[in-house]
Tab-separated table of C-alpha atoms and ligand atoms in Angstrom:
chain	number	residue	atom	x	y	z
A	1	UNK	CA	-28.688	18.329	18.461
A	2	UNK	CA	-28.097	21.915	19.013
A	3	UNK	CA	-27.356	24.166	16.142
A	4	UNK	CA	-23.673	24.139	16.720
A	5	UNK	CA	-23.391	20.143	16.467
A	6	UNK	CA	-25.122	20.101	13.653
A	7	UNK	CA	-22.623	22.206	11.929
A	8	UNK	CA	-19.806	20.068	13.171
A	9	UNK	CA	-21.396	17.025	11.723
A	10	UNK	CA	-22.086	19.211	8.267
A	11	UNK	CA	-18.374	20.104	8.481
A	12	UNK	CA	-17.403	16.750	9.045
A	13	UNK	CA	-19.405	15.153	6.365
A	14	UNK	CA	-17.900	17.684	4.072
A	15	UNK	CA	-14.324	17.207	4.715
A	16	UNK	CA	-14.589	13.566	4.414
A	17	UNK	CA	-16.423	14.104	1.163
A	18	UNK	CA	-13.663	16.059	0.052
A	19	UNK	CA	-10.785	13.607	1.137
A	20	UNK	CA	-12.626	10.877	-1.447
A	21	UNK	CA	-13.029	13.616	-4.120
A	22	UNK	CA	-9.239	14.396	-3.858
A	23	UNK	CA	-6.963	12.248	-6.175
A	24	UNK	CA	-4.501	10.356	-4.233
A	25	UNK	CA	-1.413	8.351	-4.807
A	26	UNK	CA	-1.336	5.070	-2.716
A	27	UNK	CA	2.305	3.945	-2.040
A	28	UNK	CA	2.453	1.279	0.622
A	29	UNK	CA	-0.408	-1.077	0.415
A	30	UNK	CA	-0.114	-5.143	0.991
A	31	UNK	CA	-2.200	-6.784	-1.241
A	32	UNK	CA	-3.679	-9.672	1.489
A	33	UNK	CA	-4.150	-6.818	4.214
A	34	UNK	CA	-6.519	-4.810	1.838
A	35	UNK	CA	-8.889	-7.194	1.034
A	36	UNK	CA	-12.713	-6.688	2.354
A	37	UNK	CA	-13.818	-8.056	5.564
A	38	UNK	CA	-17.025	-9.380	3.679
A	39	UNK	CA	-14.985	-11.049	1.090
A	40	UNK	CA	-12.764	-13.008	4.224
A	41	UNK	CA	-15.970	-14.041	5.671
A	42	UNK	CA	-17.119	-15.530	2.463
A	43	UNK	CA	-14.089	-17.361	2.074
A	44	UNK	CA	-14.059	-18.496	5.507
A	45	UNK	CA	-17.633	-20.050	5.291
A	46	UNK	CA	-16.607	-21.792	2.447
A	47	UNK	CA	-13.630	-23.233	3.912
A	48	UNK	CA	-15.532	-23.954	6.962
A	49	UNK	CA	-18.083	-26.003	4.647
A	50	UNK	CA	-15.279	-28.493	3.760
A	51	UNK	CA	-14.172	-28.770	7.520
A	52	UNK	CA	-10.957	-27.084	6.969
A	53	UNK	CA	-11.692	-24.449	9.531
A	54	UNK	CA	-14.056	-23.277	12.334
A	55	UNK	CA	-15.936	-20.462	11.021
A	56	UNK	CA	-17.147	-18.817	14.087
A	57	UNK	CA	-13.283	-18.968	15.481
A	58	UNK	CA	-12.429	-17.230	12.220
A	59	UNK	CA	-15.515	-14.660	12.151
A	60	UNK	CA	-14.052	-13.283	15.684
A	61	UNK	CA	-10.529	-12.761	14.621
A	62	UNK	CA	-11.406	-10.833	11.384
A	63	UNK	CA	-14.022	-9.086	12.980
A	64	UNK	CA	-11.879	-7.853	15.799
A	65	UNK	CA	-10.938	-4.325	16.288
A	66	UNK	CA	-7.579	-3.148	17.616
A	67	UNK	CA	-4.621	-5.784	16.940
A	68	UNK	CA	-1.206	-5.655	18.585
A	69	UNK	CA	1.728	-5.973	15.835
A	70	UNK	CA	2.048	-9.988	16.816
A	71	UNK	CA	-1.346	-10.698	16.455
A	72	UNK	CA	-1.531	-8.728	12.811
A	73	UNK	CA	0.871	-11.505	11.730
A	74	UNK	CA	-0.823	-14.343	13.151
A	75	UNK	CA	-3.735	-13.042	11.454
A	76	UNK	CA	-2.044	-13.154	8.051
A	77	UNK	CA	-1.016	-16.482	8.458
A	78	UNK	CA	-4.975	-16.848	8.297
A	79	UNK	CA	-5.225	-14.502	5.631
A	80	UNK	CA	-3.088	-16.658	3.586
A	81	UNK	CA	-4.997	-19.849	4.068
A	82	UNK	CA	-8.033	-18.107	3.239
A	83	UNK	CA	-6.817	-16.655	-0.004
A	84	UNK	CA	-3.908	-18.343	-1.493
A	85	UNK	CA	-5.395	-20.536	-4.479
A	86	UNK	CA	-5.134	-18.755	-8.079
A	87	UNK	CA	-8.846	-18.089	-8.432
A	88	UNK	CA	-9.065	-16.062	-4.720
A	89	UNK	CA	-5.621	-14.726	-5.408
A	90	UNK	CA	-7.331	-13.146	-8.978
A	91	UNK	CA	-10.636	-11.822	-7.024
A	92	UNK	CA	-8.876	-10.434	-4.119
A	93	UNK	CA	-6.654	-8.304	-6.675
A	94	UNK	CA	-9.722	-7.181	-9.034
A	95	UNK	CA	-12.176	-6.148	-5.557
A	96	UNK	CA	-8.819	-4.514	-4.281
A	97	UNK	CA	-7.869	-2.361	-7.467
A	98	UNK	CA	-11.499	-1.619	-7.291
A	99	UNK	CA	-11.755	-0.444	-4.124
A	100	UNK	CA	-8.918	1.725	-4.195
A	101	UNK	CA	-10.106	3.550	-7.753
A	102	UNK	CA	-13.882	3.865	-6.353
A	103	UNK	CA	-12.060	6.446	-3.591
A	104	UNK	CA	-10.191	8.488	-6.354
A	105	UNK	CA	-6.546	6.408	-5.957
A	106	UNK	CA	-5.309	7.488	-9.264
A	107	UNK	CA	-1.689	5.839	-8.851
A	108	UNK	CA	-1.721	2.798	-7.205
A	109	UNK	CA	1.274	0.772	-6.224
A	110	UNK	CA	0.180	-2.447	-4.418
A	111	UNK	CA	2.768	-5.180	-3.109
A	112	UNK	CA	2.600	-8.427	-2.655
A	113	UNK	CA	4.852	-11.614	-1.457
A	114	UNK	CA	5.172	-13.943	-4.592
A	115	UNK	CA	4.095	-17.203	-2.873
A	116	UNK	CA	5.123	-20.709	-3.309
A	117	UNK	CA	2.449	-23.236	-2.566
A	118	UNK	CA	2.752	-26.763	-3.593
A	119	UNK	CA	-0.457	-28.312	-2.884
A	120	UNK	CA	-2.065	-25.796	-4.701
A	121	UNK	CA	0.371	-26.319	-7.740
A	122	UNK	CA	1.442	-22.517	-6.713
A	123	UNK	CA	4.746	-21.002	-7.590
A	124	UNK	CA	5.929	-17.427	-7.479
A	125	UNK	CA	5.422	-16.845	-10.858
A	126	UNK	CA	2.249	-18.407	-10.991
A	127	UNK	CA	1.024	-16.488	-8.261
A	128	UNK	CA	2.034	-13.317	-9.834
A	129	UNK	CA	-0.152	-14.277	-13.017
A	130	UNK	CA	-2.861	-14.755	-11.097
A	131	UNK	CA	-2.654	-11.301	-9.205
A	132	UNK	CA	-2.615	-9.918	-12.688
A	133	UNK	CA	-5.076	-11.369	-13.999
A	134	UNK	CA	-6.949	-10.186	-11.353
A	135	UNK	CA	-6.051	-6.545	-12.356
A	136	UNK	CA	-7.194	-7.028	-15.731
A	137	UNK	CA	-10.132	-8.478	-14.770
A	138	UNK	CA	-11.043	-5.095	-13.040
A	139	UNK	CA	-13.541	-3.960	-15.952
A	140	UNK	CA	-15.466	-1.215	-13.549
A	141	UNK	CA	-12.295	0.533	-13.528
A	142	UNK	CA	-9.583	1.691	-16.386
A	143	UNK	CA	-6.453	-0.315	-15.255
A	144	UNK	CA	-3.345	1.092	-16.677
A	145	UNK	CA	-1.052	-1.243	-15.697
A	146	UNK	CA	1.848	-0.982	-18.682
A	147	UNK	CA	4.059	1.835	-19.382
A	148	UNK	CA	2.325	4.138	-21.754
A	149	UNK	CA	5.189	4.233	-24.084
A	150	UNK	CA	5.734	0.450	-23.996
A	151	UNK	CA	3.327	-2.209	-24.017
A	152	UNK	CA	0.019	-0.542	-22.641
A	153	UNK	CA	-2.735	-2.979	-22.008
A	154	UNK	CA	-4.825	-2.945	-25.250
A	155	UNK	CA	-7.592	-4.853	-23.484
A	156	UNK	CA	-8.138	-2.821	-20.635
A	157	UNK	CA	-8.379	0.502	-22.456
A	158	UNK	CA	-11.911	2.135	-21.957
A	159	UNK	CA	-15.058	1.211	-22.673
A	160	UNK	CA	-17.516	3.206	-21.123
A	161	UNK	CA	-19.619	2.045	-18.536
A	162	UNK	CA	-19.560	4.317	-15.490
A	163	UNK	CA	-21.502	7.523	-14.839
A	164	UNK	CA	-19.215	10.044	-13.426
A	165	UNK	CA	-20.134	13.818	-13.099
A	166	UNK	CA	-22.338	13.493	-15.758
A	167	UNK	CA	-19.516	12.016	-18.094
A	168	UNK	CA	-20.062	8.556	-18.957
A	169	UNK	CA	-16.167	7.082	-18.378
A	170	UNK	CA	-14.328	4.765	-16.206
A	171	UNK	CA	-12.335	5.914	-13.393
A	172	UNK	CA	-8.259	5.543	-14.744
A	173	UNK	CA	-5.938	4.158	-12.009
A	174	UNK	CA	-1.949	3.559	-12.894
A	175	UNK	CA	-1.505	0.592	-11.238
A	176	UNK	CA	2.381	-0.676	-10.701
A	177	UNK	CA	3.482	-4.202	-8.413
A	178	UNK	CA	6.076	-4.358	-5.823
A	179	UNK	CA	7.240	-7.840	-4.961
A	180	UNK	CA	7.815	-8.233	-1.249
A	181	UNK	CA	10.256	-10.221	0.180
A	182	UNK	CA	8.935	-11.709	3.839
A	183	UNK	CA	11.339	-11.640	6.670
A	184	UNK	CA	10.714	-15.478	6.673
A	185	UNK	CA	12.609	-16.129	3.625
A	186	UNK	CA	15.610	-17.450	2.750
A	187	UNK	CA	18.804	-15.646	1.014
A	188	UNK	CA	17.811	-17.801	-2.141
A	189	UNK	CA	13.987	-17.385	-1.943
A	190	UNK	CA	14.731	-13.452	-1.413
A	191	UNK	CA	17.088	-13.689	-4.583
A	192	UNK	CA	14.533	-15.789	-6.641
A	193	UNK	CA	11.808	-12.852	-5.752
A	194	UNK	CA	14.262	-10.467	-7.253
A	195	UNK	CA	14.998	-12.324	-10.509
A	196	UNK	CA	11.419	-12.693	-10.665
A	197	UNK	CA	10.405	-8.901	-10.542
A	198	UNK	CA	13.007	-8.217	-13.437
A	199	UNK	CA	11.516	-11.027	-15.467
A	200	UNK	CA	7.640	-9.299	-14.980
A	201	UNK	CA	9.031	-5.807	-15.561
A	202	UNK	CA	7.133	-5.716	-18.643
A	203	UNK	CA	4.302	-6.632	-16.919
A	204	UNK	CA	3.765	-4.004	-14.499
A	205	UNK	CA	6.571	-5.049	-11.645
A	206	UNK	CA	8.470	-2.262	-10.765
A	207	UNK	CA	9.816	-2.582	-7.969
A	208	UNK	CA	10.786	-4.627	-4.539
A	209	UNK	CA	10.017	-4.637	-0.589
A	210	UNK	CA	11.034	-5.768	2.173
A	211	UNK	CA	8.473	-6.883	4.939
A	212	UNK	CA	7.374	-9.010	7.136
A	213	UNK	CA	7.283	-9.581	10.648
A	214	UNK	CA	9.941	-7.273	12.198
A	215	UNK	CA	11.049	-9.175	15.187
A	216	UNK	CA	11.755	-12.201	12.737
A	217	UNK	CA	14.637	-12.785	10.854
A	218	UNK	CA	18.087	-11.006	9.952
A	219	UNK	CA	19.065	-8.101	7.489
A	220	UNK	CA	22.185	-10.299	6.524
A	221	UNK	CA	19.854	-12.947	5.227
A	222	UNK	CA	18.033	-10.557	2.733
A	223	UNK	CA	21.073	-7.897	2.005
A	224	UNK	CA	22.362	-10.330	-0.919
A	225	UNK	CA	18.877	-10.307	-2.795
A	226	UNK	CA	18.739	-6.222	-2.121
A	227	UNK	CA	21.855	-5.775	-3.426
A	228	UNK	CA	21.280	-7.583	-6.670
A	229	UNK	CA	18.188	-5.864	-6.910
A	230	UNK	CA	19.887	-2.427	-6.430
A	231	UNK	CA	22.530	-3.227	-9.176
A	232	UNK	CA	19.693	-4.268	-11.758
A	233	UNK	CA	18.440	-0.778	-11.025
A	234	UNK	CA	15.066	-2.306	-9.518
A	235	UNK	CA	13.739	0.399	-7.015
A	236	UNK	CA	13.387	-0.550	-3.535
A	237	UNK	CA	11.330	0.125	-0.395
A	238	UNK	CA	12.068	-1.437	3.091
A	239	UNK	CA	9.903	-1.681	6.178
A	240	UNK	CA	12.178	0.433	8.827
A	241	UNK	CA	12.337	0.651	12.535
A	242	UNK	CA	8.477	-0.913	13.233
A	243	UNK	CA	10.335	-2.241	16.130
A	244	UNK	CA	13.566	-0.644	17.735
A	245	UNK	CA	16.183	-2.783	16.377
A	246	UNK	CA	19.243	-0.547	16.300
A	247	UNK	CA	21.564	-2.514	14.208
A	248	UNK	CA	18.732	-3.096	11.524
A	249	UNK	CA	18.008	0.551	11.259
A	250	UNK	CA	21.574	1.684	11.157
A	251	UNK	CA	22.021	-0.943	8.232
A	252	UNK	CA	18.960	-0.180	6.450
A	253	UNK	CA	19.637	3.564	6.532
A	254	UNK	CA	23.373	3.114	5.152
A	255	UNK	CA	21.769	0.622	2.165
A	256	UNK	CA	19.902	4.224	1.272
A	257	UNK	CA	16.775	2.331	-0.366
A	258	UNK	CA	14.698	4.646	-2.602
A	259	UNK	CA	11.465	4.756	0.158
A	260	UNK	CA	11.170	3.872	3.429
A	261	UNK	CA	7.835	2.496	5.185
A	262	UNK	CA	6.958	3.600	8.849
A	263	UNK	CA	10.199	4.880	10.188
A	264	UNK	CA	8.661	4.808	13.877
A	265	UNK	CA	11.195	3.415	16.202
A	266	UNK	CA	14.202	5.479	15.553
A	267	UNK	CA	16.642	7.564	17.691
A	268	UNK	CA	18.020	11.131	17.461
A	269	UNK	CA	20.895	10.014	15.813
A	270	UNK	CA	18.967	8.101	13.197
A	271	UNK	CA	16.401	10.702	13.104
A	272	UNK	CA	18.616	13.185	11.905
A	273	UNK	CA	20.286	10.656	9.275
A	274	UNK	CA	16.948	9.971	7.623
A	275	UNK	CA	16.936	13.510	7.473
A	276	UNK	CA	19.699	14.248	5.877
A	277	UNK	CA	19.335	11.167	3.444
A	278	UNK	CA	15.913	12.559	2.000
A	279	UNK	CA	14.645	9.009	2.016
A	280	UNK	CA	10.840	9.322	1.288
A	281	UNK	CA	8.876	7.824	3.905
A	282	UNK	CA	5.403	6.017	3.256
A	283	UNK	CA	3.343	7.334	6.225
A	284	UNK	CA	0.941	4.656	7.665
A	285	UNK	CA	-0.955	6.697	10.503
A	286	UNK	CA	-3.759	4.171	11.787
A	287	UNK	CA	-1.458	1.174	11.416
A	288	UNK	CA	1.353	2.586	13.374
A	289	UNK	CA	-1.246	3.887	16.349
A	290	UNK	CA	-3.013	0.550	15.819
A	291	UNK	CA	0.106	-1.689	16.631
A	292	UNK	CA	1.800	0.775	18.954
A	293	UNK	CA	4.901	1.784	16.323
A	294	UNK	CA	3.415	5.531	17.418
A	295	UNK	CA	1.799	6.072	20.707
A	296	UNK	CA	-1.161	8.202	19.347
A	297	UNK	CA	-2.325	10.248	16.191
A	298	UNK	CA	-1.325	13.357	17.863
A	299	UNK	CA	1.984	12.231	18.618
A	300	UNK	CA	3.055	10.617	15.447
A	301	UNK	CA	6.132	11.421	13.495
A	302	UNK	CA	4.211	12.445	10.928
A	303	UNK	CA	3.826	16.444	12.561
A	304	UNK	CA	7.841	16.148	12.807
A	305	UNK	CA	8.413	15.006	9.139
A	306	UNK	CA	5.815	17.266	7.320
A	307	UNK	CA	7.497	20.278	9.483
A	308	UNK	CA	11.159	19.732	8.723
A	309	UNK	CA	9.416	19.108	4.769
A	310	UNK	CA	10.566	15.821	4.491
A	311	UNK	CA	9.694	14.042	1.366
A	312	UNK	CA	6.518	11.596	2.458
A	313	UNK	CA	3.253	9.967	1.556
A	314	UNK	CA	0.134	9.325	3.222
A	315	UNK	CA	-0.308	5.319	2.983
A	316	UNK	CA	-2.982	2.685	3.999
A	317	UNK	CA	-0.556	-0.101	4.961
A	318	UNK	CA	-3.505	-2.717	5.042
A	319	UNK	CA	-6.921	-0.984	5.049
A	320	UNK	CA	-8.815	-4.550	5.371
A	321	UNK	CA	-6.854	-5.090	8.455
A	322	UNK	CA	-7.270	-1.709	10.009
A	323	UNK	CA	-10.319	-0.946	8.685
A	324	UNK	CA	-9.031	2.594	6.993
A	325	UNK	CA	-9.187	3.991	3.536
A	326	UNK	CA	-6.792	6.244	2.205
A	327	UNK	CA	-9.547	8.876	2.158
A	328	UNK	CA	-9.369	8.351	5.701
A	329	UNK	CA	-6.320	8.677	6.274
A	330	UNK	CA	-5.934	12.371	4.851
A	331	UNK	CA	-9.115	13.352	6.865
A	332	UNK	CA	-7.293	12.138	9.702
A	333	UNK	CA	-4.213	14.360	9.274
A	334	UNK	CA	-6.497	17.165	8.611
A	335	UNK	CA	-8.410	16.887	12.020
A	336	UNK	CA	-5.382	15.723	13.869
A	337	UNK	CA	-2.886	18.298	12.710
A	338	UNK	CA	-4.801	21.082	11.203
A	339	UNK	CA	-3.899	21.057	7.778
A	340	UNK	CA	-5.974	22.809	5.408
A	341	UNK	CA	-7.337	21.761	1.761
A	342	UNK	CA	-4.661	23.225	0.128
A	343	UNK	CA	-2.083	22.160	2.210
A	344	UNK	CA	-3.997	18.228	1.965
A	345	UNK	CA	-4.011	18.754	-1.989
A	346	UNK	CA	-0.376	19.509	-1.775
A	347	UNK	CA	0.462	16.892	0.302
A	348	UNK	CA	-1.235	14.323	-2.073
A	349	UNK	CA	0.285	16.306	-5.634
A	350	UNK	CA	3.727	16.039	-3.872
A	351	UNK	CA	3.583	12.238	-3.462
A	352	UNK	CA	3.866	11.814	-7.360
A	353	UNK	CA	7.548	12.669	-6.904
A	354	UNK	CA	7.996	9.728	-4.923
A	355	UNK	CA	6.438	7.013	-7.313
A	356	UNK	CA	8.577	4.329	-8.414
A	357	UNK	CA	6.854	4.495	-12.558
A	358	UNK	CA	8.464	6.291	-15.193
A	359	UNK	CA	8.208	10.202	-16.130
A	360	UNK	CA	5.540	9.580	-18.559
A	361	UNK	CA	3.193	8.148	-15.711
A	362	UNK	CA	4.654	11.101	-13.687
A	363	UNK	CA	3.501	13.602	-16.169
A	364	UNK	CA	-0.105	11.925	-16.959
A	365	UNK	CA	-0.107	12.250	-12.984
A	366	UNK	CA	0.178	15.949	-12.719
A	367	UNK	CA	-2.109	16.576	-15.221
A	368	UNK	CA	-4.525	14.816	-13.268
A	369	UNK	CA	-3.501	16.872	-10.069
A	370	UNK	CA	-3.589	20.290	-12.582
A	371	UNK	CA	-7.050	19.607	-13.508
A	372	UNK	CA	-8.513	18.446	-9.964
A	373	UNK	CA	-6.752	21.701	-8.536
A	374	UNK	CA	-9.724	24.006	-10.027
A	375	UNK	CA	-11.990	22.425	-8.916
A	376	UNK	CA	-11.090	21.416	-5.144
A	377	UNK	CA	-8.819	24.513	-4.286
B	1	6MZ	C1	5.227	-5.849	8.208
B	1	6MZ	C2	3.550	-6.435	7.003
B	1	6MZ	C3	2.889	-5.117	7.255
B	1	6MZ	O1	2.142	-9.965	0.941
B	1	6MZ	O2	0.365	-11.549	1.297
B	1	6MZ	N1	2.917	-7.282	5.993
B	1	6MZ	N2	4.773	-6.363	6.881
B	1	6MZ	N3	4.587	-4.547	8.670
B	1	6MZ	C4	3.244	-4.551	8.571
B	1	6MZ	N4	2.503	-3.882	9.413
B	1	6MZ	C5	1.224	-4.085	9.942
B	1	6MZ	N5	1.588	-5.431	7.079
B	1	6MZ	C6	1.676	-6.408	5.988
B	1	6MZ	O3	-0.010	-9.499	2.072
B	1	6MZ	C7	0.500	-9.379	3.854
B	1	6MZ	C8	1.709	-9.558	4.026
B	1	6MZ	O4	2.359	-8.364	3.784
B	1	6MZ	C9	3.370	-8.097	4.978
B	1	6MZ	C10	3.468	-9.443	6.056
B	1	6MZ	O5	4.705	-10.315	5.665
B	1	6MZ	C11	1.921	-9.951	5.785
B	1	6MZ	O6	2.444	-11.513	5.619
B	1	6MZ	P1	1.017	-9.952	0.812
B	1	6MZ	O7	-0.270	-9.713	-0.363
């Protein structure tokens, strides 16, 4: 390796480490899309031993790189076979929060679709209880699940175990839950999810998401549930424009949710409307490029929104499925669009404004960034 190449490798390594050290806010992460491959493989082995699946077939699907959008949704059905019993849901929730905390995500909104599964004795409520149990079991990190001024989860308060920068303390991560409505669901099922969100608002549930295969279902099916959430004052985020469904994109913009995910296939008129509404956008670079929502990293609409100073936040979408991490998404933005460290820091810091948690949490996060700013900028 010549001297210049060596310098480039060192600079890349240093930048990657800086992106990991940067405190980050994750606003768009699906629980079942964020499961470690090693866990999926272990679960697949267990099901193969019971004769439910053929391990080799599943292994190839899990380890495949590069997936189209339809392939992703086939894979989610497989993931759900692997993960849907209470203990497994608890395990993946625990691992996912530990993984995000390990790369200095300081605030995480994790979204998941509450599932009914009669065969496993699972209801939407018991599924969510299993998720929350997992968050509470993440003992390696200090998970703050409730509002600090209401029922702080006392069992989760910090007991020192991890060495960090010479200090003995756990990494603190604020976690909130968004309940997803799957586009395959009926109006009644979607309404159940909204009512569950209301019921669980003291347990860390803070908002509603609309997601699922974008070529399935009709906007009118979910609208009553979304309208109900709006009337209840529950913040909403919607997957928008993963495919070019003009009628739906228009309807979503008219609905004006608190945040939007993706916004890939907007035409000029819709683009203008989005910008005038200033709805914060959850940007998922790797996911969009891998599923074809954006033609390439270089041509991703991040650049346009960033240059227009549109409110946005970098997110992973499905870090397990797309083999990425939030640190990697910041690293990609630096390399692709030439953002400097102060600009990346500002981008991460600005995301605090778009979280669904209350002003107390925002205040605490601002302190976290203020502190980190002294070290990182
Ligand atoms: C739309 C997506 C998605 O809810 O079982 N999901 N919906 N677009 C995407 N971009 C690729 N990625 C994930 O997590 C998996 C579920 O999240 C939604 C799908 O409904 C998927 O089944 P949970 O935890």
